XYZ file of C-alpha atoms in Angstrom:
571
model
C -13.302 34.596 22.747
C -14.793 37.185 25.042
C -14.239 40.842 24.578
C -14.189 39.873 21.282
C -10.765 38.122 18.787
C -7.288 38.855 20.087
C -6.361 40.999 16.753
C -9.407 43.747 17.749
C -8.267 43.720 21.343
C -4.594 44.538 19.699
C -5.588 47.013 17.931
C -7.507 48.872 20.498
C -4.059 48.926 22.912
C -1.752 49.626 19.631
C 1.235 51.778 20.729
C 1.880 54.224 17.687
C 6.047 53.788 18.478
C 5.429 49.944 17.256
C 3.785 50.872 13.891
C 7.629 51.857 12.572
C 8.811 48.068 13.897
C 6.323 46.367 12.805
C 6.400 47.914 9.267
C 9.964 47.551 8.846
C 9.438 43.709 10.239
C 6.913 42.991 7.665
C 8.951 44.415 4.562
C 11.870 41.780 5.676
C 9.699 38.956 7.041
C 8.298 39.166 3.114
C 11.159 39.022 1.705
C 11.349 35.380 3.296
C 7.387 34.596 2.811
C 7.830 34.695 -0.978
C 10.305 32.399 -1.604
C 9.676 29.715 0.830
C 6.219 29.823 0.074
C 6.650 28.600 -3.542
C 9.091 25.934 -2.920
C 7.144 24.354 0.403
C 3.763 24.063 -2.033
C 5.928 22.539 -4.071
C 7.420 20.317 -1.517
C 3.904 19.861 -1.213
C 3.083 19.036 -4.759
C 1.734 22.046 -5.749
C 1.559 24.907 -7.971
C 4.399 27.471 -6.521
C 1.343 29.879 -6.572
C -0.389 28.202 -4.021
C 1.974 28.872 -1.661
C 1.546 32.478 -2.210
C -2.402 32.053 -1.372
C -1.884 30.576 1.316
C 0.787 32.607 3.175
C -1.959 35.980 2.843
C -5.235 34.195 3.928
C -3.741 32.607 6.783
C -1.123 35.582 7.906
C -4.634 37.998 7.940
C -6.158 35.188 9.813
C -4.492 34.868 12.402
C -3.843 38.633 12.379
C -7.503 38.723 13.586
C -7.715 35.006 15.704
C -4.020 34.802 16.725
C -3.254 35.286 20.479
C 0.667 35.407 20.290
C 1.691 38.969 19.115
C 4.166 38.239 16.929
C 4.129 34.155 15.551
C 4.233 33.914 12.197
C 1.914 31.335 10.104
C 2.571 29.889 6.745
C 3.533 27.110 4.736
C 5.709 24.846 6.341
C 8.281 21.893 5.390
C 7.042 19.804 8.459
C 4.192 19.905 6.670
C 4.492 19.584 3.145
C 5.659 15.707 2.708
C 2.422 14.785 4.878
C -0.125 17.217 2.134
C 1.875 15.650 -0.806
C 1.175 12.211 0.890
C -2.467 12.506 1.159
C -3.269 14.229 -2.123
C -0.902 13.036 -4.966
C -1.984 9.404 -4.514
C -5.774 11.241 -5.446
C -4.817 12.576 -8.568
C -1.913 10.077 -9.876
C -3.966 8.567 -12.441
C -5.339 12.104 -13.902
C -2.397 14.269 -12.662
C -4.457 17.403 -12.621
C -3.176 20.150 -10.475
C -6.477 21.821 -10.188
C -7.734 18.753 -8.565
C -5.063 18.520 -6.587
C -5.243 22.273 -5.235
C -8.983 21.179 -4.755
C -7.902 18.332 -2.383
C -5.537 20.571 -0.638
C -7.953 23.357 0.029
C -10.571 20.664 1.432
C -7.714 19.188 3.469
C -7.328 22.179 5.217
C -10.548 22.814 5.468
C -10.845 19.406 7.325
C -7.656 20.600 9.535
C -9.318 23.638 10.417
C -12.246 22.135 11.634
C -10.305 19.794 13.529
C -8.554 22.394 15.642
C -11.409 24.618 15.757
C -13.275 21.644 17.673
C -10.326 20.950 19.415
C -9.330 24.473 20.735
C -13.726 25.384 21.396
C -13.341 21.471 22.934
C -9.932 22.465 25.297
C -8.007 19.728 23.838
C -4.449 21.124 24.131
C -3.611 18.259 25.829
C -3.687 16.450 22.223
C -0.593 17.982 21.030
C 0.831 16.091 24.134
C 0.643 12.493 22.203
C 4.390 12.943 20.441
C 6.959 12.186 23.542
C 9.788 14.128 22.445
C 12.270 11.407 21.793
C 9.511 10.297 18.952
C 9.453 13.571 18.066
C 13.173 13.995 17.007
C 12.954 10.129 15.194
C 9.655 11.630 13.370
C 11.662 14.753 12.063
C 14.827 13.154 11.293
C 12.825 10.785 9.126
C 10.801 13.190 7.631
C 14.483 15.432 6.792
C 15.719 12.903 5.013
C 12.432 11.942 3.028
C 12.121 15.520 2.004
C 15.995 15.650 1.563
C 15.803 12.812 -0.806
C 12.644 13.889 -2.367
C 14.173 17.332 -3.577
C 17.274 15.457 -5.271
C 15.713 15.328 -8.668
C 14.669 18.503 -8.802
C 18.071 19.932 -7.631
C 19.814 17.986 -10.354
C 17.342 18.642 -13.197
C 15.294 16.587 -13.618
C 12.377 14.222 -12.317
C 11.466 10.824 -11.404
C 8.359 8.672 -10.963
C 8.594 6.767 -7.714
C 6.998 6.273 -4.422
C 8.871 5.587 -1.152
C 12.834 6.580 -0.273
C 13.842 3.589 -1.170
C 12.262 3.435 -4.888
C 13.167 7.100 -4.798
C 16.633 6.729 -4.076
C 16.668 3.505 -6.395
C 14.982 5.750 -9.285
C 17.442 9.125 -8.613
C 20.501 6.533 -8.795
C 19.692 5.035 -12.087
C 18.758 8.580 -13.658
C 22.235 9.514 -12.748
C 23.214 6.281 -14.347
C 21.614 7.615 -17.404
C 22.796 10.842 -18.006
C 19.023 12.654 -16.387
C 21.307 15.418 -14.270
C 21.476 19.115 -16.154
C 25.298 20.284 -15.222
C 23.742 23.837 -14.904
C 21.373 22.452 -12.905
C 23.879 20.876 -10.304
C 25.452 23.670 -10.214
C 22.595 26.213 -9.220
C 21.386 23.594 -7.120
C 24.638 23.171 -4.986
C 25.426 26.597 -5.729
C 22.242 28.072 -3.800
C 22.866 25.755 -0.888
C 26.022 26.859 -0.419
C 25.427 30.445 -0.299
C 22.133 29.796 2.187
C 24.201 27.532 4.685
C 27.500 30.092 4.373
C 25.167 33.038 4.884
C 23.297 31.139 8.161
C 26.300 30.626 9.728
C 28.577 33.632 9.208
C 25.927 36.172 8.638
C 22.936 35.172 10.601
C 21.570 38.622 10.329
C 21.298 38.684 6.726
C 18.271 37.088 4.922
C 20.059 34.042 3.131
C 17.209 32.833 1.326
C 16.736 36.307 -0.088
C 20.105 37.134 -1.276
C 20.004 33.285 -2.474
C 17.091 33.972 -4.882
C 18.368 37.463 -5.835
C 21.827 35.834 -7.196
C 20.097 32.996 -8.734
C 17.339 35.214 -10.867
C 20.426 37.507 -11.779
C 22.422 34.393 -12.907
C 19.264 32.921 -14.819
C 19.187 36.580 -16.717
C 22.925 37.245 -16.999
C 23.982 33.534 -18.559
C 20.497 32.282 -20.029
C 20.045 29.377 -17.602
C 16.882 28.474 -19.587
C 18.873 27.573 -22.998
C 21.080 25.223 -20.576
C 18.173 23.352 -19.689
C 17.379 24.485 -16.387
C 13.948 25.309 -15.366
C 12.669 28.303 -14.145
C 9.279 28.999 -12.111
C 7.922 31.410 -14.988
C 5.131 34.424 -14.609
C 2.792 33.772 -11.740
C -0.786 34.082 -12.077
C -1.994 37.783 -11.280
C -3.978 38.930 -8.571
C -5.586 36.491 -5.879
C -7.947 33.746 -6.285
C -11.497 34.297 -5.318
C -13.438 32.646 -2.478
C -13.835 29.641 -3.654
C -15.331 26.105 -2.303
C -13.698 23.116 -3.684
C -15.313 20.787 -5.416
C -13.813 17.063 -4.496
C -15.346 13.631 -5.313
C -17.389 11.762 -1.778
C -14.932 8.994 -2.083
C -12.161 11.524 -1.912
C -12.906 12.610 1.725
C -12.431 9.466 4.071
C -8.402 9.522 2.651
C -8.355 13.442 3.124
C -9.582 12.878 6.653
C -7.451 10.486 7.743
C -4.160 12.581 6.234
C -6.193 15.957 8.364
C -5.989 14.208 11.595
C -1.883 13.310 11.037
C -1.491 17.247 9.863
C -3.660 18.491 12.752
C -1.648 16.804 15.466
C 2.092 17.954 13.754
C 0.392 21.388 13.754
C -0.424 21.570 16.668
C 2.066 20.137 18.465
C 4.687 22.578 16.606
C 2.375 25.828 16.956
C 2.396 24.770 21.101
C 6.394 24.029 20.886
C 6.623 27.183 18.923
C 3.804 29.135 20.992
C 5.584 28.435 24.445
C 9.005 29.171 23.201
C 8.610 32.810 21.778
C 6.085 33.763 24.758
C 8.939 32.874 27.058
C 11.263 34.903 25.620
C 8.538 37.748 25.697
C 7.045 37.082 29.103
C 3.471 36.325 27.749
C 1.769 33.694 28.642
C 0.452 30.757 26.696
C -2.902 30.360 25.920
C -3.023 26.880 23.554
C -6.812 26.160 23.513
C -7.024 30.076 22.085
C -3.520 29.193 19.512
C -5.879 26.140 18.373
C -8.966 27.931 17.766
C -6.750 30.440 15.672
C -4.889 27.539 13.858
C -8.091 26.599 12.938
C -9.438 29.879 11.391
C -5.991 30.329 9.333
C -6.306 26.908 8.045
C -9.868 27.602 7.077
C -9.076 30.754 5.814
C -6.520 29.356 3.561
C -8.971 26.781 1.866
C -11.363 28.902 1.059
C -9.281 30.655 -1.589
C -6.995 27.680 -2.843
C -4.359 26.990 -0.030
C -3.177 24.447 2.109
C -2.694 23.334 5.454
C -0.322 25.443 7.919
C 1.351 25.941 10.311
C 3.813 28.164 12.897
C 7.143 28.583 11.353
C 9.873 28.931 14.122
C 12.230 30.566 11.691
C 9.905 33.181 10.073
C 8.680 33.831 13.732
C 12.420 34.083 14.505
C 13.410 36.338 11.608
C 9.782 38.652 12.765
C 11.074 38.889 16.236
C 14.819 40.131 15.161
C 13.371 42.738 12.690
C 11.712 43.759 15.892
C 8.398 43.295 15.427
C 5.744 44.208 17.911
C 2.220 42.349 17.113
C 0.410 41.013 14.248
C 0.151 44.340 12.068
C 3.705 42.555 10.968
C 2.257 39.803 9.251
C -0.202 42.113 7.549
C 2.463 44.040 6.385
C 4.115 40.923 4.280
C 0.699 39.818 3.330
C 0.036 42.999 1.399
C 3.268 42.884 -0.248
C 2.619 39.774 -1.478
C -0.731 40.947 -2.612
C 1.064 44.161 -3.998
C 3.840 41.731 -6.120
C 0.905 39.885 -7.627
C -1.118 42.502 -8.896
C 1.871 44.652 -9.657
C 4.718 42.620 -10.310
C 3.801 38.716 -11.391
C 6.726 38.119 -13.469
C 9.019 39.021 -10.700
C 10.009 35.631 -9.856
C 9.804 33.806 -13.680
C 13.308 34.052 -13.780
C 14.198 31.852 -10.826
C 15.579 28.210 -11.644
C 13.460 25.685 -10.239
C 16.973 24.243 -8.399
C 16.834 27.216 -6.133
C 13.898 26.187 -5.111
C 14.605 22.875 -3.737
C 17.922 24.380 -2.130
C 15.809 26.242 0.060
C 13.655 23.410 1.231
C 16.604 21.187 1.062
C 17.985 23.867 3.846
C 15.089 23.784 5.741
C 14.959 19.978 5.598
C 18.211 20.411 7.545
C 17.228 22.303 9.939
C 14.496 19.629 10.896
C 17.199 17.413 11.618
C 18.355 16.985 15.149
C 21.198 15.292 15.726
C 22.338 16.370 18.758
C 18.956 15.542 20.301
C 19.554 11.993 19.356
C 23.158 11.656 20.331
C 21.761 12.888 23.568
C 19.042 10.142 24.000
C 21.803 7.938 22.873
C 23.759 9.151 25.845
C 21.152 9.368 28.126
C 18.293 6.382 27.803
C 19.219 3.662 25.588
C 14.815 3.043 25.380
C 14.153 6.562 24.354
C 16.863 6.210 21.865
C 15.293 3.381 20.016
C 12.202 5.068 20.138
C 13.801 7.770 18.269
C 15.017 5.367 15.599
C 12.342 2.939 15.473
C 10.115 6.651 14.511
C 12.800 7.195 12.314
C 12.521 4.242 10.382
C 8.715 4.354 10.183
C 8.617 7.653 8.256
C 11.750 6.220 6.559
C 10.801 2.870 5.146
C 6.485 3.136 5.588
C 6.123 6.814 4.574
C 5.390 10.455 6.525
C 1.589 9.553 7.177
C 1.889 6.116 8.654
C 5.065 7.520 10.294
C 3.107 10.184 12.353
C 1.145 7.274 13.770
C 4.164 4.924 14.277
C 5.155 8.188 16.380
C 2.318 8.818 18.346
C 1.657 4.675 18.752
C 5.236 4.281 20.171
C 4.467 7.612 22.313
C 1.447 5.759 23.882
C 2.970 2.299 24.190
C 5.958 3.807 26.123
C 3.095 5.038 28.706
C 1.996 1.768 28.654
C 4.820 0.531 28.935
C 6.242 2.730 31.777
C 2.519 2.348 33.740
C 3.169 -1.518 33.393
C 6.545 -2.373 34.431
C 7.090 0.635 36.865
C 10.395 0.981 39.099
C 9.987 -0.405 42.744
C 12.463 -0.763 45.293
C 12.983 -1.355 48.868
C 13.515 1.253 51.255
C 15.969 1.726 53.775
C 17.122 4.232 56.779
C 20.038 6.295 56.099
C 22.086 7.701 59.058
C 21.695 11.609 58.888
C 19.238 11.948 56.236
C 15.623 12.074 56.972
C 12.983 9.986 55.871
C 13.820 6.767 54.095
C 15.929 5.537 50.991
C 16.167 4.118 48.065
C 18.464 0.965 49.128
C 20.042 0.818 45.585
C 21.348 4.665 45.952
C 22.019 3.290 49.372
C 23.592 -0.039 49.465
C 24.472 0.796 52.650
C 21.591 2.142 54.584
C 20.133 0.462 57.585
C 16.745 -2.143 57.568
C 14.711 -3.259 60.248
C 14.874 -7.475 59.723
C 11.494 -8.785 59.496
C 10.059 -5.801 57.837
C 10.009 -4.802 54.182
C 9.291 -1.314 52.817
C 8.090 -1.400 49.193
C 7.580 1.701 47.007
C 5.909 0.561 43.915
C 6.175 4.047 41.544
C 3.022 4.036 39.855
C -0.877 3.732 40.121
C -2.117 -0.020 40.544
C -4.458 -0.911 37.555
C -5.312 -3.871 35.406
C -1.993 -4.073 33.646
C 0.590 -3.876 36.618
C -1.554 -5.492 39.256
C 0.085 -9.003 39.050
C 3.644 -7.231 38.309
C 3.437 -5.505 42.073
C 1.471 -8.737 43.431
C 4.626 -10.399 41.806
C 7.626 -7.697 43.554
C 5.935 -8.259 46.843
C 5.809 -12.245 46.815
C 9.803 -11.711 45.288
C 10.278 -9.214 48.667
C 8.784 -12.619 50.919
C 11.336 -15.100 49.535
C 14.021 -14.993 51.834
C 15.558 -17.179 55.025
C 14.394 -15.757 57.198
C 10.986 -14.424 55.923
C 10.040 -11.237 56.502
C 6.691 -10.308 58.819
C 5.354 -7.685 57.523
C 5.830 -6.331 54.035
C 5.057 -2.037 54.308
C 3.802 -0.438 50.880
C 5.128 2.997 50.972
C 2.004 3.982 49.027
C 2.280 7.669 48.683
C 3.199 6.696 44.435
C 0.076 4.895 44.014
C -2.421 7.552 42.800
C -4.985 4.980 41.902
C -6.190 1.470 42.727
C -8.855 -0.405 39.766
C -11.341 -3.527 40.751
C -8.816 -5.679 38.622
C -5.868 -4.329 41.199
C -8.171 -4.556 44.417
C -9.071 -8.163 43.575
C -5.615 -8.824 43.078
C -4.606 -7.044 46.626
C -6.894 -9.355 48.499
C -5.499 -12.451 47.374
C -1.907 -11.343 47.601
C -2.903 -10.385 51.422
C -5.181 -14.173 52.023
C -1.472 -15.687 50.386
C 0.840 -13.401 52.637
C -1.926 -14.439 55.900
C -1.284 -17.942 55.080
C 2.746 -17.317 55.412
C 2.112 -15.363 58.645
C 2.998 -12.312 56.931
C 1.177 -9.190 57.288
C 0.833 -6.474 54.270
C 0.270 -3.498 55.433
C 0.076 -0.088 53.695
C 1.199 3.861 54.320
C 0.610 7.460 52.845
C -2.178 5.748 51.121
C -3.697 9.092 49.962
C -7.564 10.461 50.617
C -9.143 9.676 47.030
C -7.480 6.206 46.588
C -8.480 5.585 50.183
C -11.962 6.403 49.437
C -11.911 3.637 46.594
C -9.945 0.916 48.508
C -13.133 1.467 50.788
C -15.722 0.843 48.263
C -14.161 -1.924 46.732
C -14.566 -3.722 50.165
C -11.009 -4.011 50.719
C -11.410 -2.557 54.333
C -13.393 -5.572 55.000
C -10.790 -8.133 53.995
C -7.681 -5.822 55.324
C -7.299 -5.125 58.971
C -7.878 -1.669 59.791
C -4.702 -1.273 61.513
C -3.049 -1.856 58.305
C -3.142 1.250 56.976
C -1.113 4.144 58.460
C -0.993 7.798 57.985
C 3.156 8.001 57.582
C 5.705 5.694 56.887
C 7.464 6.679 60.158
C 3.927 5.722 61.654
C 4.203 2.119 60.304
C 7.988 1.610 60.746
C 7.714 2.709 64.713
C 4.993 0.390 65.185
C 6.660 -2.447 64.163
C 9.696 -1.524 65.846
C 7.745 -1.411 68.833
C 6.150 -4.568 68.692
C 8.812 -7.051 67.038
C 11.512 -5.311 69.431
C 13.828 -5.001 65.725
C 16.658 -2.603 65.622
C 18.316 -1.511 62.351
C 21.027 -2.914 60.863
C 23.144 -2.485 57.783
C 21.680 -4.646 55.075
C 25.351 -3.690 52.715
C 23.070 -4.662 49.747
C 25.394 -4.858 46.677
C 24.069 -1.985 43.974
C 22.161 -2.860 41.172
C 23.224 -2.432 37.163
């Protein structure tokens, strides 16, 4: 980073009227950072405490690294089911949480190295491997696994299974038994209530605060603990110290694999995230720089016994309302938190465990987009089922192999776009210049004996035969056509599978008495066409600068005039 990290360069150009915003921002953004923090390391499988950890290291990390002024890192619940996936299965047989904070630090360790590579490497263009539509599927999936996950817990109680299915198999039959703690339901319920009420009537208002204030003062006031319900009990005092975790060889390969799944949901959300808030702001994005600084949080945080993180749109959200001006907010709630631990660790040992999992049964919600899907559904049936066909590989195969079910079906629908690309024939349209699509147009007006293609996409291994296949379909009529006119200005690229391909389409077409000549062929495709040896095979005067050009010429020669075709639209 020249001139040295974003946080110094901050600090040199700090307006004193921000230190009062950012101050106040930090006191309320903690309020927030506390809470959440301990139930999304849970989420995650982890000691509540952890959560803590983490939300300091990585908030003064990217205090220091962090380009944005005002995004707020942290734990997240994007995050959590994929860190519970890749460490629990570790540590089932011992069930040791000090392992399993071990794994977690090295995990993100292992993310942060990934994105610091990434971000020195400019490899933004990763986070780019999720289309959207996947995206939604992914999350809705991932909503309900967490949603389903936290049921236990909400009720009271805990089961040993693996999956949604087995876990909604296991929570059914421990109803069926009697498991559920009444007082249990009803703090559970109770506290999502009060956090959806409060979102929606009083979005000013910190629900999840308020939420975990009423729930300690009901643990106090009616003795929650003698009803059966759990409570998260004194935290550990003070903060851990730097510390390198100590995990077993054959431990890394599975930690690497669930890094690379957590790296690309990072940084796809911290770009999302990144681009949204520095539009509202007028800033610009810089993602190679929000990589690099992902990285350094995420390293941060496993040096003294966190987890992987991420942005957080809604603690970025709740930052930005309390008006807060650059980073100094972040290290605000960071030393709070610090302050609570060494001053107050038995603040929070009255809160029922239920409370908990309302807020990241809440924020499991909020991952949830159904109007994004009922608008694919409205929009493109394919994109649609890509949605659901994500949605049902975090569903039924679990959150890691779901993130690449997501980013496979992302890729395939390239592929899959690249291979069977839309082509049409074009027409003239009576005033409106240039020339038409004939399937907007059924209507407009075609020269007989000539054919203008566009074929919308480059020519490589995998479409060549489909647009050798659209021109031969363009030949068969009665009478045939004489010349067949690519309107190439689409075709960014030609391969030696597609140029072999082109020079036995054109020997076919010669043989018919057809010619197939080409138009807007642009300078760098040109260039190849030309050292394939294509110019040898195709007659110079084949290849025109316009499609005007091409069209007049034939006119000219074949003595054609245009006439209505009246094609009938396509479905």
């Amino acid at each position: 980073m020249p001139g040295g990290p974003p946080g110094l360069k901050t600090l040199r150009n700090y307006h004193r009227e921000w230190l009062a915003k950012d101050v106040v921002a930090g006191i309320v953004l903690s309020t927030l950072l506390v809470p959440q923090g301990m139930a999304y390391a849970e989420l995650a499988g982890l000691p509540a405490i952890t959560g803590l950890y983490t939300s300091v290291l990585c908030l003064l990390a990217y205090a220091v690294a962090g380009p944005s002024r005002i995004l707020v890192l942290g734990p997240d619940s994007s995050l959590g089911p994929m860190i519970a996936a890749t460490v629990l299965p570790l540590v089932a047989a011992e069930g040791d949480s000090a392992r399993a904070v071990a794994l977690a630090s090295v995990l993100a360790l292992m993310v942060g190295a990934i994105t610091l590579v990434a971000g020195v490497a400019r490899l933004g263009f990763v986070a780019d491997l999720i289309s959207k539509p996947t995206m939604i599927g992914y999350m809705n999936g991932l909503a309900l696994t967490i949603l389903i996950g936290q049921l236990p817990k909400l009720f009271g109680f805990s089961t040993d299974a693996d999956g949604l299915i087995e876990e909604c198999e296991a929570f059914v039959r421990a109803l069926a038994d009697g498991a559920a703690v009444p007082a249990a339901v009803a703090v559970g319920v109770g506290c999502i209530a009060v956090i959806l009420l409060l979102q929606r009537l009083l979005p000013k208002v910190p629900a999840v605060l308020v939420t975990v204030v009423l729930a300690i003062a009901a643990s106090v006031v009616l003795g929650l603990k003698d009803h059966g319900v759990r409570t998260v009990g004194t935290l550990p005092e003070g903060l851990p110290p730097l510390t390198v975790p100590d995990v077993r060889w054959d431990d890394l390969g599975p930690l690497f694999v669930g890094a690379l799944g957590i790296a690309l949901v990072s940084l796809a959300d911290t770009i999302s995230n990144a681009s949204a808030f520095a539009a509202r702001q007028g800033q610009e994005v810089r993602g190679n720089d929000e990589m690099i600084a992902i990285g350094t949080a995420n390293a941060a945080a496993g040096l003294f016994q966190g987890f992987p993180v991420s942005t957080s749109g809604s603690r970025t959200a709740v930052a930005e309302r309390a008006g807060a001006r650059t980073q100094l907010t972040g290290v605000v709630g960071a030393t709070l938190i610090v302050l609570m631990l060494v001053l107050l660790p038995g603040l929070f040992r009255d809160l029922p465990q239920p409370t908990l999992a309302a807020v990241v049964v809440t924020a499991s919600l909020s991952l949830a987009d159904a109007k994004g899907t009922a608008r694919l559904w409205r929009q493109r049936k394919t994109e649609f089922l890509l949605c659901i066909a994500a949605f049902l590989g975090v569903a039924l195969l679990g959150v890691l192999p779901g993130i690449a079910v997501a980013v496979g079906l992302s890729i395939l629908n390239v592929f899959r776009r690249a291979w069977w690309p839309y082509s049409t024939v074009l027409g003239r349209v009576p005033g409106l210049a240039g020339y038409h699509d004939v399937r907007s147009y059924p209507r407009a007006e075609e020269l007989p004996g000539l054919v203008i293609l566009r074929f919308d996409a480059p020519l490589f291994f995998a479409n060549a035969k489909s647009f050798r296949d659209e021109v031969l379909r363009c030949t068969r009529t009665e009478p045939p056509p004489r010349c067949v006119l690519i309107a190439a200005e689409p075709v960014t690229d030609v391969d030696t599978t597609a140029a072999d391909v082109l020079e036995e389409l054109d020997e076919a077409l010669q043989n018919k008495g057809i010619d197939l000549v080409f138009a807007e062929l642009k300078d760098p495709v040109r260039q190849k066409v030309e050292r394939y040896g294509l110019t040898r095979a195709f007659d110079p005067g084949h290849f025109f600068p316009t499609v005007e050009s091409a069209v007049e010429g034939f006119r000219r020669g074949s003595g054609a005039r245009w006439t209505a075709t009246r094609r009938q639209p396509e479905e």
